Amino acid sequence: MITLEGVSKVFTSHGQQVCAVDDVSFDVAEGELVVLIGPSGSGKTTTMRMINRLETISSGRIMVNGRDLRSLDVVELRRGIGYVIQQGGLFPHFTVADNVSVVPRLLGWSGDRRRQRAHELLDLVGLPPDRFADRYPRQLSGGQQQRVGVARALAADPPIILMDEPFGAVDPITRKQLQRELRRIQAAVQKTIVFVTHDIGEAFLLGDRIVLMSDGRVVQDATPADLLRHPADPFVTAFIGEDRGVRSLQFTLLGEIAEPGPADTRANGVALPGSLTIIEAARELGKRGPGAGAGFWISDEEDQPTGYLSYQRFAAVLGDTIAGDHTAEHASEGTDGIPH
Ligand SMILES: Nc1ncnc2c1ncn2[C@@H]1O[C@H](COP(=O)(O)OP(=O)(O)O)[C@@H](O)[C@H]1O
Ligand SMILES: [Mg+2]
């Protein structure tokens, strides 16, 4: 849906050239949520602004839906892209409903249709329209304003949404709530989203893929699990921080650490789906209590056994992962000698 090919941006300020974005390439597939993350000044905002042509590209090219950005009409392009920025960027003298309806008004929708769409979207973002539609931005909390920003970006149903630190200015609790809401909304609307943040927790919670930037360059482009297991260099490791092991628990699946089971059929009754993360499995085992055997079966979607884990191996992988001996692969190399 979006492809950046060797994209660079050079600014000239006070006679000095600043390379804000340096030979950046990545793809965003349809329906995917890609997180752009990096320290302040690493070129995230400039990259986003080039995607919707608020900045020109110095070299390289950007394709949207297979077409070169430069060949697209800029008004047309922006209609197909919703943009959410920090602090909402709402118009203070417009009501909430009118803020949500900015693009539909530009598109010439009738008043009825605009109102109906605004109400539908306010419902979607958790702001009951009967209470919120006629308020003004100053009558909302920061978190509520960001929700209006999200509703506004979705109003004309654009296939692409760009979000630049949308939850950067709200308190941590509201932020968590907004992140969860965004996951729920994304499951419902399945947009192609580029989401900028400098919060690694937010990146892991939301990203199907994470593109880590530093000094205008892409340092690593990977799924959350791969970023944790195979950090490209010490910068990535440092950026992920000390929580790396604990985070890995949320991205390692039982199916990935299962081993071939004993020859007899399910000797004990405990079977867990291979799609559970280690942490979900630990919780689940805590609820159920141990079965009769020395371990439990791993099953696929059809409830067929595909592997086996002894409690001992499960505990070893859990311990190694938390300790930051990271990967499941590592654990299976390192903790053997466990009889099955
Ligand atoms: N309009 C501009 N003129 C000159 N330099 C700019 C301009 N916009 C951004 N920069 C510089 O480009 C670099 C990247 O900025 P930006 O994309 O905003 O980073 P981020 O969003 O990752 O914090 C920074 O060094 C910034 O100072
Ligand atoms: Mg920025």
mmCIF file of C-alpha atoms and ligand atoms in Angstrom:
data_model
loop_
_atom_site.group_PDB
_atom_site.id
_atom_site.type_symbol
_atom_site.label_atom_id
_atom_site.label_comp_id
_atom_site.label_asym_id
_atom_site.label_seq_id
_atom_site.Cartn_x
_atom_site.Cartn_y
_atom_site.Cartn_z
ATOM 1 C CA MET A 1 0.000 0.000 0.000
ATOM 2 C CA ILE A 2 2.859 2.378 0.877
ATOM 3 C CA THR A 3 6.425 1.881 -0.359
ATOM 4 C CA LEU A 4 9.395 4.097 0.402
ATOM 5 C CA GLU A 5 12.404 3.510 -1.848
ATOM 6 C CA GLY A 6 15.691 5.153 -0.876
ATOM 7 C CA VAL A 7 13.922 8.255 0.368
ATOM 8 C CA SER A 8 16.011 11.171 1.594
ATOM 9 C CA LYS A 9 15.187 14.657 2.775
ATOM 10 C CA VAL A 10 17.745 17.407 3.050
ATOM 11 C CA PHE A 11 16.764 20.678 4.724
ATOM 12 C CA THR A 12 18.796 23.800 4.329
ATOM 13 C CA SER A 13 18.682 26.037 7.348
ATOM 14 C CA HIS A 14 21.003 29.017 7.940
ATOM 15 C CA GLY A 15 23.091 27.916 4.967
ATOM 16 C CA GLN A 16 23.665 24.486 6.536
ATOM 17 C CA GLN A 17 22.395 21.260 5.072
ATOM 18 C CA VAL A 18 20.654 18.889 7.433
ATOM 19 C CA CYS A 19 19.941 15.372 6.213
ATOM 20 C CA ALA A 20 16.753 14.694 8.181
ATOM 21 C CA VAL A 21 15.933 11.443 6.368
ATOM 22 C CA ASP A 22 18.739 9.439 4.805
ATOM 23 C CA ASP A 23 18.060 6.679 2.259
ATOM 24 C CA VAL A 24 15.009 5.239 4.004
ATOM 25 C CA SER A 25 13.178 2.250 2.522
ATOM 26 C CA PHE A 26 10.251 0.292 3.956
ATOM 27 C CA ASP A 27 6.848 -1.066 2.944
ATOM 28 C CA VAL A 28 3.498 -0.964 4.627
ATOM 29 C CA ALA A 29 1.098 -3.667 3.495
ATOM 30 C CA GLU A 30 -2.642 -3.133 3.275
ATOM 31 C CA GLY A 31 -4.268 -3.395 6.699
ATOM 32 C CA GLU A 32 -0.922 -3.405 8.466
ATOM 33 C CA LEU A 33 0.019 -1.160 11.383
ATOM 34 C CA VAL A 34 3.676 -0.187 11.121
ATOM 35 C CA VAL A 35 5.253 1.714 13.984
ATOM 36 C CA LEU A 36 8.035 4.193 13.231
ATOM 37 C CA ILE A 37 10.066 4.622 16.354
ATOM 38 C CA GLY A 38 13.288 6.401 17.233
ATOM 39 C CA PRO A 39 14.752 9.123 19.393
ATOM 40 C CA SER A 40 13.715 12.726 18.961
ATOM 41 C CA GLY A 41 15.193 14.180 15.761
ATOM 42 C CA SER A 42 15.600 10.791 14.052
ATOM 43 C CA GLY A 43 13.408 11.810 11.103
ATOM 44 C CA LYS A 44 10.052 10.226 11.957
ATOM 45 C CA THR A 45 7.877 13.294 11.458
ATOM 46 C CA THR A 46 9.699 14.276 8.272
ATOM 47 C CA THR A 47 9.067 10.778 6.892
ATOM 48 C CA MET A 48 5.350 11.045 7.679
ATOM 49 C CA ARG A 49 5.123 14.504 6.178
ATOM 50 C CA MET A 50 6.686 13.249 2.958
ATOM 51 C CA ILE A 51 4.103 10.455 2.746
ATOM 52 C CA ASN A 52 1.269 12.958 2.587
ATOM 53 C CA ARG A 53 3.336 15.485 0.675
ATOM 54 C CA LEU A 54 3.521 18.151 3.344
ATOM 55 C CA GLU A 55 7.261 17.946 2.539
ATOM 56 C CA THR A 56 8.834 17.313 -0.843
ATOM 57 C CA ILE A 57 11.235 14.401 -1.266
ATOM 58 C CA SER A 58 14.891 15.291 -1.968
ATOM 59 C CA SER A 59 15.669 11.907 -3.532
ATOM 60 C CA GLY A 60 14.169 8.437 -3.831
ATOM 61 C CA ARG A 61 10.484 7.831 -4.289
ATOM 62 C CA ILE A 62 7.305 6.976 -2.444
ATOM 63 C CA MET A 63 4.610 4.799 -3.984
ATOM 64 C CA VAL A 64 1.047 4.740 -2.705
ATOM 65 C CA ASN A 65 -1.094 1.934 -4.018
ATOM 66 C CA GLY A 66 1.441 1.286 -6.777
ATOM 67 C CA ARG A 67 1.527 4.890 -7.975
ATOM 68 C CA ASP A 68 4.327 7.395 -7.580
ATOM 69 C CA LEU A 69 3.281 10.035 -5.078
ATOM 70 C CA ARG A 70 4.453 12.804 -7.394
ATOM 71 C CA SER A 71 2.031 11.698 -10.092
ATOM 72 C CA LEU A 72 -0.952 11.967 -7.731
ATOM 73 C CA ASP A 73 -3.065 15.044 -7.288
ATOM 74 C CA VAL A 74 -2.202 16.375 -3.836
ATOM 75 C CA VAL A 75 -5.809 17.097 -2.811
ATOM 76 C CA GLU A 76 -6.863 13.631 -3.951
ATOM 77 C CA LEU A 77 -3.923 12.070 -2.104
ATOM 78 C CA ARG A 78 -4.739 13.781 1.189
ATOM 79 C CA ARG A 79 -8.359 12.718 0.992
ATOM 80 C CA GLY A 80 -7.115 9.161 0.954
ATOM 81 C CA ILE A 81 -4.968 9.739 4.028
ATOM 82 C CA GLY A 82 -6.192 10.566 7.525
ATOM 83 C CA TYR A 83 -3.641 12.397 9.676
ATOM 84 C CA VAL A 84 -3.643 12.451 13.457
ATOM 85 C CA ILE A 85 -1.146 14.625 15.288
ATOM 86 C CA GLN A 86 -0.142 15.243 18.872
ATOM 87 C CA GLN A 87 -2.515 17.579 20.756
ATOM 88 C CA GLY A 88 -5.312 16.815 18.354
ATOM 89 C CA GLY A 89 -4.969 19.854 16.139
ATOM 90 C CA LEU A 90 -8.702 20.456 16.586
ATOM 91 C CA PHE A 91 -10.333 23.731 15.559
ATOM 92 C CA PRO A 92 -11.210 25.462 18.845
ATOM 93 C CA HIS A 93 -14.296 27.255 17.489
ATOM 94 C CA PHE A 94 -15.809 24.138 15.917
ATOM 95 C CA THR A 95 -17.945 21.731 17.905
ATOM 96 C CA VAL A 96 -16.761 18.152 18.238
ATOM 97 C CA ALA A 97 -19.175 17.031 15.494
ATOM 98 C CA ASP A 98 -17.985 19.815 13.173
ATOM 99 C CA ASN A 99 -14.350 18.949 13.855
ATOM 100 C CA VAL A 100 -15.048 15.336 12.906
ATOM 101 C CA SER A 101 -16.861 16.518 9.763
ATOM 102 C CA VAL A 102 -14.108 18.713 8.334
ATOM 103 C CA VAL A 103 -13.216 16.421 5.429
ATOM 104 C CA PRO A 104 -16.806 15.307 4.682
ATOM 105 C CA ARG A 105 -17.711 19.003 4.432
ATOM 106 C CA LEU A 106 -14.870 19.549 1.955
ATOM 107 C CA LEU A 107 -16.210 16.586 0.018
ATOM 108 C CA GLY A 108 -19.634 18.225 -0.125
ATOM 109 C CA TRP A 109 -21.564 15.675 1.937
ATOM 110 C CA SER A 110 -25.056 16.771 2.992
ATOM 111 C CA GLY A 111 -25.604 17.966 6.569
ATOM 112 C CA ASP A 112 -27.578 14.840 7.426
ATOM 113 C CA ARG A 113 -24.951 12.495 6.118
ATOM 114 C CA ARG A 114 -22.182 14.397 7.924
ATOM 115 C CA ARG A 115 -24.061 14.317 11.212
ATOM 116 C CA GLN A 116 -24.792 10.637 10.897
ATOM 117 C CA ARG A 117 -21.157 9.828 10.116
ATOM 118 C CA ALA A 118 -19.875 12.016 12.972
ATOM 119 C CA HIS A 119 -22.200 10.278 15.437
ATOM 120 C CA GLU A 120 -21.175 6.842 14.207
ATOM 121 C CA LEU A 121 -17.491 7.701 14.626
ATOM 122 C CA LEU A 122 -17.925 9.299 18.037
ATOM 123 C CA ASP A 123 -19.531 6.055 19.123
ATOM 124 C CA LEU A 124 -16.620 4.120 17.669
ATOM 125 C CA VAL A 125 -14.028 6.132 19.616
ATOM 126 C CA GLY A 126 -15.975 5.898 22.862
ATOM 127 C CA LEU A 127 -17.480 9.393 23.022
ATOM 128 C CA PRO A 128 -21.291 8.999 23.186
ATOM 129 C CA PRO A 129 -22.551 11.578 20.652
ATOM 130 C CA ASP A 130 -25.505 12.708 22.763
ATOM 131 C CA ARG A 131 -23.000 13.962 25.350
ATOM 132 C CA PHE A 132 -20.070 15.015 23.204
ATOM 133 C CA ALA A 133 -21.178 16.031 19.688
ATOM 134 C CA ASP A 134 -22.040 19.623 20.597
ATOM 135 C CA ARG A 135 -19.151 20.353 22.944
ATOM 136 C CA TYR A 136 -16.131 22.466 22.049
ATOM 137 C CA PRO A 137 -12.566 21.125 22.257
ATOM 138 C CA ARG A 138 -11.793 23.194 25.393
ATOM 139 C CA GLN A 139 -14.609 21.292 27.163
ATOM 140 C CA LEU A 140 -12.783 17.996 26.646
ATOM 141 C CA SER A 141 -9.853 16.348 28.422
ATOM 142 C CA GLY A 142 -6.629 15.767 26.498
ATOM 143 C CA GLY A 143 -7.500 12.112 25.983
ATOM 144 C CA GLN A 144 -10.984 12.955 24.710
ATOM 145 C CA GLN A 145 -9.497 15.478 22.280
ATOM 146 C CA GLN A 146 -7.201 12.775 20.900
ATOM 147 C CA ARG A 147 -10.226 10.520 20.412
ATOM 148 C CA VAL A 148 -11.876 13.270 18.392
ATOM 149 C CA GLY A 149 -8.650 13.517 16.374
ATOM 150 C CA VAL A 150 -8.873 9.800 15.599
ATOM 151 C CA ALA A 151 -12.567 10.084 14.663
ATOM 152 C CA ARG A 152 -11.761 12.987 12.367
ATOM 153 C CA ALA A 153 -9.016 11.048 10.582
ATOM 154 C CA LEU A 154 -11.468 8.202 9.947
ATOM 155 C CA ALA A 155 -14.367 10.413 8.827
ATOM 156 C CA ALA A 156 -14.113 10.061 5.065
ATOM 157 C CA ASP A 157 -13.046 6.423 5.413
ATOM 158 C CA PRO A 158 -9.533 6.884 3.957
ATOM 159 C CA PRO A 159 -7.586 3.657 3.394
ATOM 160 C CA ILE A 160 -4.449 5.104 5.025
ATOM 161 C CA ILE A 161 -4.037 6.721 8.439
ATOM 162 C CA LEU A 162 -0.854 8.466 9.565
ATOM 163 C CA MET A 163 -0.546 9.028 13.303
ATOM 164 C CA ASP A 164 2.317 11.156 14.614
ATOM 165 C CA GLU A 165 2.742 10.650 18.360
ATOM 166 C CA PRO A 166 -1.035 10.878 18.742
ATOM 167 C CA PHE A 167 -0.991 9.924 22.419
ATOM 168 C CA GLY A 168 2.234 11.739 23.268
ATOM 169 C CA ALA A 169 0.652 14.491 25.312
ATOM 170 C CA VAL A 170 -1.729 12.533 27.538
ATOM 171 C CA ASP A 171 -1.141 11.050 30.977
ATOM 172 C CA PRO A 172 0.108 7.453 31.180
ATOM 173 C CA ILE A 173 -3.212 5.919 32.264
ATOM 174 C CA THR A 174 -5.245 7.624 29.545
ATOM 175 C CA ARG A 175 -2.504 6.700 27.138
ATOM 176 C CA LYS A 176 -2.806 2.986 27.934
ATOM 177 C CA GLN A 177 -6.561 3.267 27.477
ATOM 178 C CA LEU A 178 -6.191 5.023 24.104
ATOM 179 C CA GLN A 179 -3.713 2.382 22.948
ATOM 180 C CA ARG A 180 -6.169 -0.391 23.785
ATOM 181 C CA GLU A 181 -8.951 1.537 22.071
ATOM 182 C CA LEU A 182 -6.831 1.931 18.955
ATOM 183 C CA ARG A 183 -6.278 -1.815 18.839
ATOM 184 C CA ARG A 184 -10.000 -2.390 19.091
ATOM 185 C CA ILE A 185 -10.739 0.233 16.432
ATOM 186 C CA GLN A 186 -8.057 -1.150 14.115
ATOM 187 C CA ALA A 187 -9.519 -4.658 14.463
ATOM 188 C CA ALA A 188 -12.846 -3.182 13.345
ATOM 189 C CA VAL A 189 -11.708 -0.873 10.529
ATOM 190 C CA GLN A 190 -8.480 -2.576 9.294
ATOM 191 C CA LYS A 191 -6.794 0.552 7.965
ATOM 192 C CA THR A 192 -3.241 0.786 6.705
ATOM 193 C CA ILE A 193 -1.577 2.729 9.510
ATOM 194 C CA VAL A 194 1.819 4.327 10.031
ATOM 195 C CA PHE A 195 2.129 5.193 13.707
ATOM 196 C CA VAL A 196 4.986 7.305 15.067
ATOM 197 C CA THR A 197 6.076 7.074 18.667
ATOM 198 C CA HIS A 198 9.200 7.263 20.795
ATOM 199 C CA ASP A 199 7.645 4.943 23.402
ATOM 200 C CA ILE A 200 8.934 1.400 22.986
ATOM 201 C CA GLY A 201 6.057 -0.074 25.028
ATOM 202 C CA GLU A 202 3.563 1.569 22.700
ATOM 203 C CA ALA A 203 5.476 0.205 19.698
ATOM 204 C CA PHE A 204 5.316 -3.362 21.005
ATOM 205 C CA LEU A 205 1.677 -3.084 21.943
ATOM 206 C CA LEU A 206 0.499 -1.711 18.608
ATOM 207 C CA GLY A 207 2.919 -2.640 15.852
ATOM 208 C CA ASP A 208 2.532 -5.477 13.394
ATOM 209 C CA ARG A 209 5.993 -4.310 12.402
ATOM 210 C CA ILE A 210 8.422 -1.881 13.952
ATOM 211 C CA VAL A 211 10.773 0.334 11.946
ATOM 212 C CA LEU A 212 13.443 1.704 14.248
ATOM 213 C CA MET A 213 15.115 4.933 13.086
ATOM 214 C CA SER A 214 18.214 6.745 14.228
ATOM 215 C CA ASP A 215 19.819 9.823 12.653
ATOM 216 C CA GLY A 216 17.530 9.701 9.654
ATOM 217 C CA ARG A 217 18.264 6.068 8.861
ATOM 218 C CA VAL A 218 16.438 2.801 9.374
ATOM 219 C CA VAL A 219 18.378 0.755 11.902
ATOM 220 C CA GLN A 220 16.031 -2.226 11.892
ATOM 221 C CA ASP A 221 12.721 -3.165 10.299
ATOM 222 C CA ALA A 222 11.238 -6.250 11.922
ATOM 223 C CA THR A 223 8.275 -7.816 13.649
ATOM 224 C CA PRO A 224 8.178 -7.170 17.403
ATOM 225 C CA ALA A 225 9.237 -10.763 18.062
ATOM 226 C CA ASP A 226 12.246 -10.537 15.722
ATOM 227 C CA LEU A 227 13.270 -7.174 17.107
ATOM 228 C CA LEU A 228 13.406 -8.767 20.549
ATOM 229 C CA ARG A 229 15.132 -11.951 19.451
ATOM 230 C CA HIS A 230 17.545 -10.627 16.888
ATOM 231 C CA PRO A 231 18.338 -6.987 17.613
ATOM 232 C CA ALA A 232 20.461 -5.758 14.686
ATOM 233 C CA ASP A 233 23.026 -3.946 16.806
ATOM 234 C CA PRO A 234 23.730 -2.528 20.271
ATOM 235 C CA PHE A 235 21.674 0.591 19.522
ATOM 236 C CA VAL A 236 18.565 -1.581 19.108
ATOM 237 C CA THR A 237 19.319 -3.515 22.280
ATOM 238 C CA ALA A 238 19.827 -0.280 24.186
ATOM 239 C CA PHE A 239 16.671 1.222 22.734
ATOM 240 C CA ILE A 240 14.570 -1.780 23.723
ATOM 241 C CA GLY A 241 16.060 -1.541 27.181
ATOM 242 C CA GLU A 242 16.106 -3.821 30.155
ATOM 243 C CA ASP A 243 12.566 -5.056 29.672
ATOM 244 C CA ARG A 244 13.614 -7.067 26.685
ATOM 245 C CA GLY A 245 13.306 -10.440 28.401
ATOM 246 C CA VAL A 246 9.935 -9.714 29.941
ATOM 247 C CA ARG A 247 8.621 -8.317 26.673
ATOM 248 C CA SER A 248 9.722 -11.471 24.876
ATOM 249 C CA LEU A 249 7.261 -13.440 26.997
ATOM 250 C CA GLN A 250 4.447 -11.672 25.208
ATOM 251 C CA PHE A 251 5.827 -12.562 21.792
ATOM 252 C CA THR A 252 6.955 -16.152 22.236
ATOM 253 C CA LEU A 253 4.268 -18.704 21.428
ATOM 254 C CA LEU A 254 3.925 -22.163 22.901
ATOM 255 C CA GLY A 255 3.927 -23.576 19.375
ATOM 256 C CA GLU A 256 7.446 -22.172 18.903
ATOM 257 C CA ILE A 257 8.939 -23.891 21.914
ATOM 258 C CA ALA A 258 7.050 -27.184 21.738
ATOM 259 C CA GLU A 259 8.948 -30.395 21.205
ATOM 260 C CA PRO A 260 7.882 -33.757 19.796
ATOM 261 C CA GLY A 261 5.793 -35.507 22.422
ATOM 262 C CA PRO A 262 6.102 -38.964 23.971
ATOM 263 C CA ALA A 263 4.964 -41.749 21.679
ATOM 264 C CA ASP A 264 1.763 -42.585 23.542
ATOM 265 C CA THR A 265 -1.305 -40.460 22.879
ATOM 266 C CA ARG A 266 -2.281 -37.707 25.244
ATOM 267 C CA ALA A 267 -1.301 -39.374 28.462
ATOM 268 C CA ASN A 268 -2.621 -36.574 30.588
ATOM 269 C CA GLY A 269 -5.541 -34.314 29.951
ATOM 270 C CA VAL A 270 -3.815 -30.942 29.851
ATOM 271 C CA ALA A 271 -3.547 -29.454 26.353
ATOM 272 C CA LEU A 272 -3.004 -25.802 25.515
ATOM 273 C CA PRO A 273 -3.276 -24.104 22.123
ATOM 274 C CA GLY A 274 0.068 -23.422 20.446
ATOM 275 C CA SER A 275 -1.106 -19.877 19.752
ATOM 276 C CA LEU A 276 -0.892 -18.921 23.443
ATOM 277 C CA THR A 277 2.055 -16.778 24.476
ATOM 278 C CA ILE A 278 4.303 -18.102 27.231
ATOM 279 C CA ILE A 279 2.793 -15.617 29.620
ATOM 280 C CA GLU A 280 -0.788 -16.580 28.763
ATOM 281 C CA ALA A 281 0.156 -20.224 29.157
ATOM 282 C CA ALA A 282 1.683 -19.621 32.585
ATOM 283 C CA ARG A 283 -1.565 -17.962 33.666
ATOM 284 C CA GLU A 284 -3.665 -20.714 32.220
ATOM 285 C CA LEU A 285 -1.616 -23.438 33.914
ATOM 286 C CA GLY A 286 -1.942 -21.556 37.181
ATOM 287 C CA LYS A 287 -5.715 -21.678 36.865
ATOM 288 C CA ARG A 288 -5.920 -25.322 35.881
ATOM 289 C CA GLY A 289 -3.317 -26.825 38.138
ATOM 290 C CA PRO A 290 -0.995 -29.553 36.889
ATOM 291 C CA GLY A 291 -2.345 -32.564 35.043
ATOM 292 C CA ALA A 292 -1.364 -36.103 35.716
ATOM 293 C CA GLY A 293 1.817 -36.199 33.622
ATOM 294 C CA ALA A 294 5.152 -34.429 33.612
ATOM 295 C CA GLY A 295 4.024 -31.921 31.032
ATOM 296 C CA PHE A 296 1.239 -30.854 28.691
ATOM 297 C CA TRP A 297 0.284 -31.108 25.072
ATOM 298 C CA ILE A 298 0.267 -28.302 22.554
ATOM 299 C CA SER A 299 -2.616 -28.307 20.115
ATOM 300 C CA ASP A 300 -3.337 -26.603 16.786
ATOM 301 C CA GLU A 301 -6.492 -24.761 15.712
ATOM 302 C CA GLU A 302 -8.258 -28.074 15.075
ATOM 303 C CA ASP A 303 -7.419 -29.155 18.596
ATOM 304 C CA GLN A 304 -4.988 -31.776 17.250
ATOM 305 C CA PRO A 305 -1.802 -32.382 19.262
ATOM 306 C CA THR A 306 1.258 -30.922 17.524
ATOM 307 C CA GLY A 307 3.858 -31.035 20.278
ATOM 308 C CA TYR A 308 4.594 -31.406 23.922
ATOM 309 C CA LEU A 309 6.198 -29.422 26.730
ATOM 310 C CA SER A 310 7.412 -30.842 29.999
ATOM 311 C CA TYR A 311 6.741 -28.553 32.961
ATOM 312 C CA GLN A 312 10.471 -28.546 33.500
ATOM 313 C CA ARG A 313 11.251 -27.302 30.016
ATOM 314 C CA PHE A 314 8.430 -24.774 30.192
ATOM 315 C CA ALA A 315 9.859 -23.386 33.436
ATOM 316 C CA ALA A 316 13.369 -23.318 31.949
ATOM 317 C CA VAL A 317 12.260 -21.371 28.866
ATOM 318 C CA LEU A 318 10.255 -18.998 31.076
ATOM 319 C CA GLY A 319 13.266 -18.394 33.307
ATOM 320 C CA ASP A 320 15.730 -17.967 30.437
ATOM 321 C CA THR A 321 13.430 -15.573 28.628
ATOM 322 C CA ILE A 322 12.885 -13.369 31.658
ATOM 323 C CA ALA A 323 16.602 -13.405 32.395
ATOM 324 C CA GLY A 324 17.161 -11.986 28.918
ATOM 325 C CA ASP A 325 18.853 -15.127 27.613
ATOM 326 C CA HIS A 326 16.223 -14.171 25.140
ATOM 327 C CA THR A 327 15.169 -16.480 22.464
ATOM 328 C CA ALA A 328 13.206 -19.639 22.391
ATOM 329 C CA GLU A 329 15.829 -20.954 19.964
ATOM 330 C CA HIS A 330 18.497 -20.182 22.474
ATOM 331 C CA ALA A 331 16.561 -21.879 25.215
ATOM 332 C CA SER A 332 16.113 -25.030 23.193
ATOM 333 C CA GLU A 333 19.853 -25.164 22.512
ATOM 334 C CA GLY A 334 20.837 -24.365 26.036
ATOM 335 C CA THR A 335 18.513 -26.158 28.393
ATOM 336 C CA ASP A 336 18.522 -29.625 27.068
ATOM 337 C CA GLY A 337 19.220 -32.764 28.920
ATOM 338 C CA ILE A 338 15.613 -32.665 30.000
ATOM 339 C CA PRO A 339 14.046 -36.064 29.550
ATOM 340 C CA HIS A 340 10.715 -36.261 27.770
HETATM 341 N N1 LIG B 1 11.778 22.434 8.348
HETATM 342 C C1 LIG B 1 12.966 22.033 8.795
HETATM 343 N N2 LIG B 1 14.092 22.744 8.535
HETATM 344 C C2 LIG B 1 15.298 22.337 8.975
HETATM 345 N N3 LIG B 1 15.492 21.210 9.676
HETATM 346 C C3 LIG B 1 14.421 20.457 9.975
HETATM 347 C C4 LIG B 1 13.102 20.824 9.560
HETATM 348 N N4 LIG B 1 12.232 19.874 9.986
HETATM 349 C C5 LIG B 1 12.974 18.974 10.646
HETATM 350 N N5 LIG B 1 14.279 19.307 10.648
HETATM 351 C C6 LIG B 1 15.378 18.542 11.247
HETATM 352 O O1 LIG B 1 15.320 17.229 10.738
HETATM 353 C C7 LIG B 1 15.646 16.280 11.747
HETATM 354 C C8 LIG B 1 14.516 15.287 11.898
HETATM 355 O O2 LIG B 1 13.371 15.937 12.427
HETATM 356 P P1 LIG B 1 11.980 15.209 12.649
HETATM 357 O O3 LIG B 1 11.608 14.505 11.415
HETATM 358 O O4 LIG B 1 11.025 16.199 13.195
HETATM 359 O O5 LIG B 1 12.375 14.137 13.780
HETATM 360 P P2 LIG B 1 11.445 13.307 14.787
HETATM 361 O O6 LIG B 1 10.034 13.432 14.365
HETATM 362 O O7 LIG B 1 11.984 11.919 14.692
HETATM 363 O O8 LIG B 1 11.693 13.890 16.142
HETATM 364 C C9 LIG B 1 15.943 17.082 12.985
HETATM 365 O O9 LIG B 1 17.329 17.259 13.072
HETATM 366 C C10 LIG B 1 15.246 18.398 12.739
HETATM 367 O O10 LIG B 1 15.872 19.442 13.420
HETATM 368 MG MG MG B 2 8.330 14.132 15.419
#
